[in-house]
Amino acid sequence: MMKTSFILSASLAIHAAIVAHEAEIESLDRAIGDGDHYINMKRGSEVIAGMYNELLALPEDDVLNKIGMKLLSTIGGASGPLFASFFMSMAKVTKQNVADTPLEVAAAFAAGVQAIMQRGKAQVGEKTMLDVLVPVSTQFTTLAAEGKSSIAIAQALKQTAYQGLESTRNLIATKGRAAGLGERAIGHLDAGAKSCQVMIHTVCDLVIKGAHE
Ligand code: ADP
Ligand code: MG
């Protein structure tokens, strides 16, 4: 499932999906952040997509690690180091145990999400990307442990990501720039949660279409 070719296809698809959601991502961070989240995501995903040829011949853990290191030096703001730790942590787990089965990929994903929580000192319910990532990770592990197929898992995770995104609407932010807004943040989705929902949706669609074969 998580072969280098799949990671690279995913990086191209993610870049296209981020660009396709410019208006939405941009307006969310403008409403309750500082308005740079779309630019950060666009620049980051563009740079990674541009590494395609350089990464093509590398083993998957090297690919994930290089993506993380590149994001660290490319994306500014809060989200850059958070996404960087996600990929570098996934790389570490993948190096120890090549992520082939859904359960192994779920474990690598969980380690990545854990790294974001540690780096950002945040949890579910703080109106951040974690409100998408944590429920998706939990559901991924559960479904994989039940022996569900990759396609069934991908279909379910799209829903979970969407629900996680929606859950941010009525939350007050306690991390990130929106944390100073108090009740004024209520009614707005979190921009980082939106980006994550878009990225998860995109990767799940690739799995459903069979791009992982
Ligand atoms: P900045 O907040 O520095 O302007 P971005 O706009 O690129 O950076 O990213 C903002 C997003 O980062 C938020 O919408 C939120 O989802 C996420 N975020 C901010 N702080 C944290 C944190 N401590 N833990 C997890 N996610 C966070
Ligand atoms: Mg911002």
mmCIF file of C-alpha atoms in Angstrom, residues 50-172:
data_model
loop_
_atom_site.group_PDB
_atom_site.id
_atom_site.type_symbol
_atom_site.label_atom_id
_atom_site.label_comp_id
_atom_site.label_asym_id
_atom_site.label_seq_id
_atom_site.Cartn_x
_atom_site.Cartn_y
_atom_site.Cartn_z
ATOM 1 C CA GLY A 50 8.560 18.996 -7.530
ATOM 2 C CA MET A 51 10.781 16.415 -5.785
ATOM 3 C CA TYR A 52 9.139 13.589 -7.765
ATOM 4 C CA ASN A 53 12.147 12.596 -9.856
ATOM 5 C CA GLU A 54 14.578 12.978 -6.989
ATOM 6 C CA LEU A 55 12.523 10.652 -4.761
ATOM 7 C CA LEU A 56 11.413 8.052 -7.308
ATOM 8 C CA ALA A 57 14.258 5.588 -6.759
ATOM 9 C CA LEU A 58 14.363 5.840 -2.952
ATOM 10 C CA PRO A 59 12.899 3.447 -0.376
ATOM 11 C CA GLU A 60 9.677 4.663 1.222
ATOM 12 C CA ASP A 61 11.159 5.599 4.612
ATOM 13 C CA ASP A 62 13.760 7.822 2.924
ATOM 14 C CA VAL A 63 11.013 9.406 0.851
ATOM 15 C CA LEU A 64 8.912 10.174 3.933
ATOM 16 C CA ASN A 65 11.906 11.558 5.799
ATOM 17 C CA LYS A 66 12.983 13.801 2.917
ATOM 18 C CA ILE A 67 9.421 15.092 2.600
ATOM 19 C CA GLY A 68 9.423 15.941 6.313
ATOM 20 C CA MET A 69 12.765 17.709 6.187
ATOM 21 C CA LYS A 70 11.757 19.674 3.123
ATOM 22 C CA LEU A 71 8.479 20.780 4.730
ATOM 23 C CA LEU A 72 10.384 21.944 7.793
ATOM 24 C CA SER A 73 12.480 24.271 5.651
ATOM 25 C CA THR A 74 9.693 25.322 3.275
ATOM 26 C CA ILE A 75 6.481 25.944 5.210
ATOM 27 C CA GLY A 76 6.546 28.691 7.757
ATOM 28 C CA GLY A 77 4.027 29.212 10.477
ATOM 29 C CA ALA A 78 2.735 26.715 12.981
ATOM 30 C CA SER A 79 1.742 24.114 10.428
ATOM 31 C CA GLY A 80 5.170 23.576 8.798
ATOM 32 C CA PRO A 81 6.951 22.003 11.765
ATOM 33 C CA LEU A 82 3.792 20.042 12.607
ATOM 34 C CA PHE A 83 3.490 18.440 9.166
ATOM 35 C CA ALA A 84 7.258 17.922 9.149
ATOM 36 C CA SER A 85 7.138 15.943 12.395
ATOM 37 C CA PHE A 86 4.261 13.875 10.998
ATOM 38 C CA PHE A 87 6.326 12.710 8.017
ATOM 39 C CA MET A 88 9.588 12.266 9.916
ATOM 40 C CA SER A 89 7.861 10.175 12.531
ATOM 41 C CA MET A 90 6.098 8.071 9.877
ATOM 42 C CA ALA A 91 9.512 7.565 8.284
ATOM 43 C CA LYS A 92 10.963 6.245 11.540
ATOM 44 C CA VAL A 93 8.215 3.662 11.999
ATOM 45 C CA THR A 94 8.350 2.651 8.343
ATOM 46 C CA LYS A 95 12.098 2.126 8.543
ATOM 47 C CA GLN A 96 11.676 -0.298 11.438
ATOM 48 C CA ASN A 97 8.833 -2.173 9.819
ATOM 49 C CA VAL A 98 8.023 -1.667 6.138
ATOM 50 C CA ALA A 99 4.417 -0.486 5.982
ATOM 51 C CA ASP A 100 2.692 -2.945 3.671
ATOM 52 C CA THR A 101 -0.499 -4.082 5.353
ATOM 53 C CA PRO A 102 -3.282 -1.662 6.338
ATOM 54 C CA LEU A 103 -2.453 -2.306 9.993
ATOM 55 C CA GLU A 104 1.191 -1.317 9.449
ATOM 56 C CA VAL A 105 0.223 1.805 7.545
ATOM 57 C CA ALA A 106 -2.252 2.657 10.333
ATOM 58 C CA ALA A 107 0.545 2.284 12.900
ATOM 59 C CA ALA A 108 2.831 4.595 10.925
ATOM 60 C CA PHE A 109 0.002 7.122 10.531
ATOM 61 C CA ALA A 110 -0.719 6.945 14.271
ATOM 62 C CA ALA A 111 2.934 7.640 15.064
ATOM 63 C CA GLY A 112 2.811 10.667 12.773
ATOM 64 C CA VAL A 113 -0.284 12.036 14.491
ATOM 65 C CA GLN A 114 1.268 11.391 17.888
ATOM 66 C CA ALA A 115 4.302 13.440 16.830
ATOM 67 C CA ILE A 116 2.042 16.364 15.877
ATOM 68 C CA MET A 117 0.365 16.192 19.292
ATOM 69 C CA GLN A 118 3.732 16.231 21.038
ATOM 70 C CA ARG A 119 5.221 18.994 18.946
ATOM 71 C CA GLY A 120 2.163 21.248 19.168
ATOM 72 C CA LYS A 121 1.233 20.261 22.722
ATOM 73 C CA ALA A 122 -2.379 19.920 21.626
ATOM 74 C CA GLN A 123 -5.176 17.387 21.703
ATOM 75 C CA VAL A 124 -8.577 16.773 20.162
ATOM 76 C CA GLY A 125 -11.117 19.511 20.870
ATOM 77 C CA GLU A 126 -8.764 22.505 20.506
ATOM 78 C CA LYS A 127 -9.999 23.449 17.017
ATOM 79 C CA THR A 128 -6.918 22.349 15.076
ATOM 80 C CA MET A 129 -5.923 19.831 12.428
ATOM 81 C CA LEU A 130 -5.917 17.239 15.220
ATOM 82 C CA ASP A 131 -9.722 17.260 15.237
ATOM 83 C CA VAL A 132 -9.462 15.563 11.839
ATOM 84 C CA LEU A 133 -6.241 13.593 12.264
ATOM 85 C CA VAL A 134 -6.927 11.917 15.617
ATOM 86 C CA PRO A 135 -10.356 10.430 14.809
ATOM 87 C CA VAL A 136 -9.076 9.335 11.389
ATOM 88 C CA SER A 137 -6.077 7.643 12.992
ATOM 89 C CA THR A 138 -8.213 5.882 15.611
ATOM 90 C CA GLN A 139 -10.709 4.683 13.013
ATOM 91 C CA PHE A 140 -7.903 3.591 10.666
ATOM 92 C CA THR A 141 -6.370 1.405 13.380
ATOM 93 C CA THR A 142 -9.741 -0.046 14.379
ATOM 94 C CA LEU A 143 -10.804 -0.941 10.842
ATOM 95 C CA ALA A 144 -7.390 -2.334 9.936
ATOM 96 C CA ALA A 145 -7.401 -4.485 13.081
ATOM 97 C CA GLU A 146 -10.823 -5.793 12.043
ATOM 98 C CA GLY A 147 -9.231 -6.912 8.773
ATOM 99 C CA LYS A 148 -11.183 -4.527 6.539
ATOM 100 C CA SER A 149 -9.896 -4.034 2.991
ATOM 101 C CA SER A 150 -7.917 -0.946 1.994
ATOM 102 C CA ILE A 151 -10.825 0.248 -0.100
ATOM 103 C CA ALA A 152 -13.384 -0.183 2.682
ATOM 104 C CA ILE A 153 -11.057 1.641 5.067
ATOM 105 C CA ALA A 154 -10.507 4.478 2.601
ATOM 106 C CA GLN A 155 -14.252 4.901 2.115
ATOM 107 C CA ALA A 156 -14.863 5.054 5.858
ATOM 108 C CA LEU A 157 -11.966 7.448 6.548
ATOM 109 C CA LYS A 158 -13.293 10.019 4.096
ATOM 110 C CA GLN A 159 -16.430 10.215 6.235
ATOM 111 C CA THR A 160 -14.484 10.335 9.487
ATOM 112 C CA ALA A 161 -12.302 13.178 8.184
ATOM 113 C CA TYR A 162 -15.358 15.122 7.136
ATOM 114 C CA GLN A 163 -17.023 14.666 10.516
ATOM 115 C CA GLY A 164 -13.801 15.732 12.253
ATOM 116 C CA LEU A 165 -13.667 18.873 10.140
ATOM 117 C CA GLU A 166 -17.296 19.693 10.940
ATOM 118 C CA SER A 167 -16.602 19.160 14.645
ATOM 119 C CA THR A 168 -14.275 22.189 14.598
ATOM 120 C CA ARG A 169 -17.118 24.552 13.682
ATOM 121 C CA ASN A 170 -18.546 24.950 17.151
ATOM 122 C CA LEU A 171 -15.301 24.774 19.075
ATOM 123 C CA ILE A 172 -13.404 27.590 20.757
#
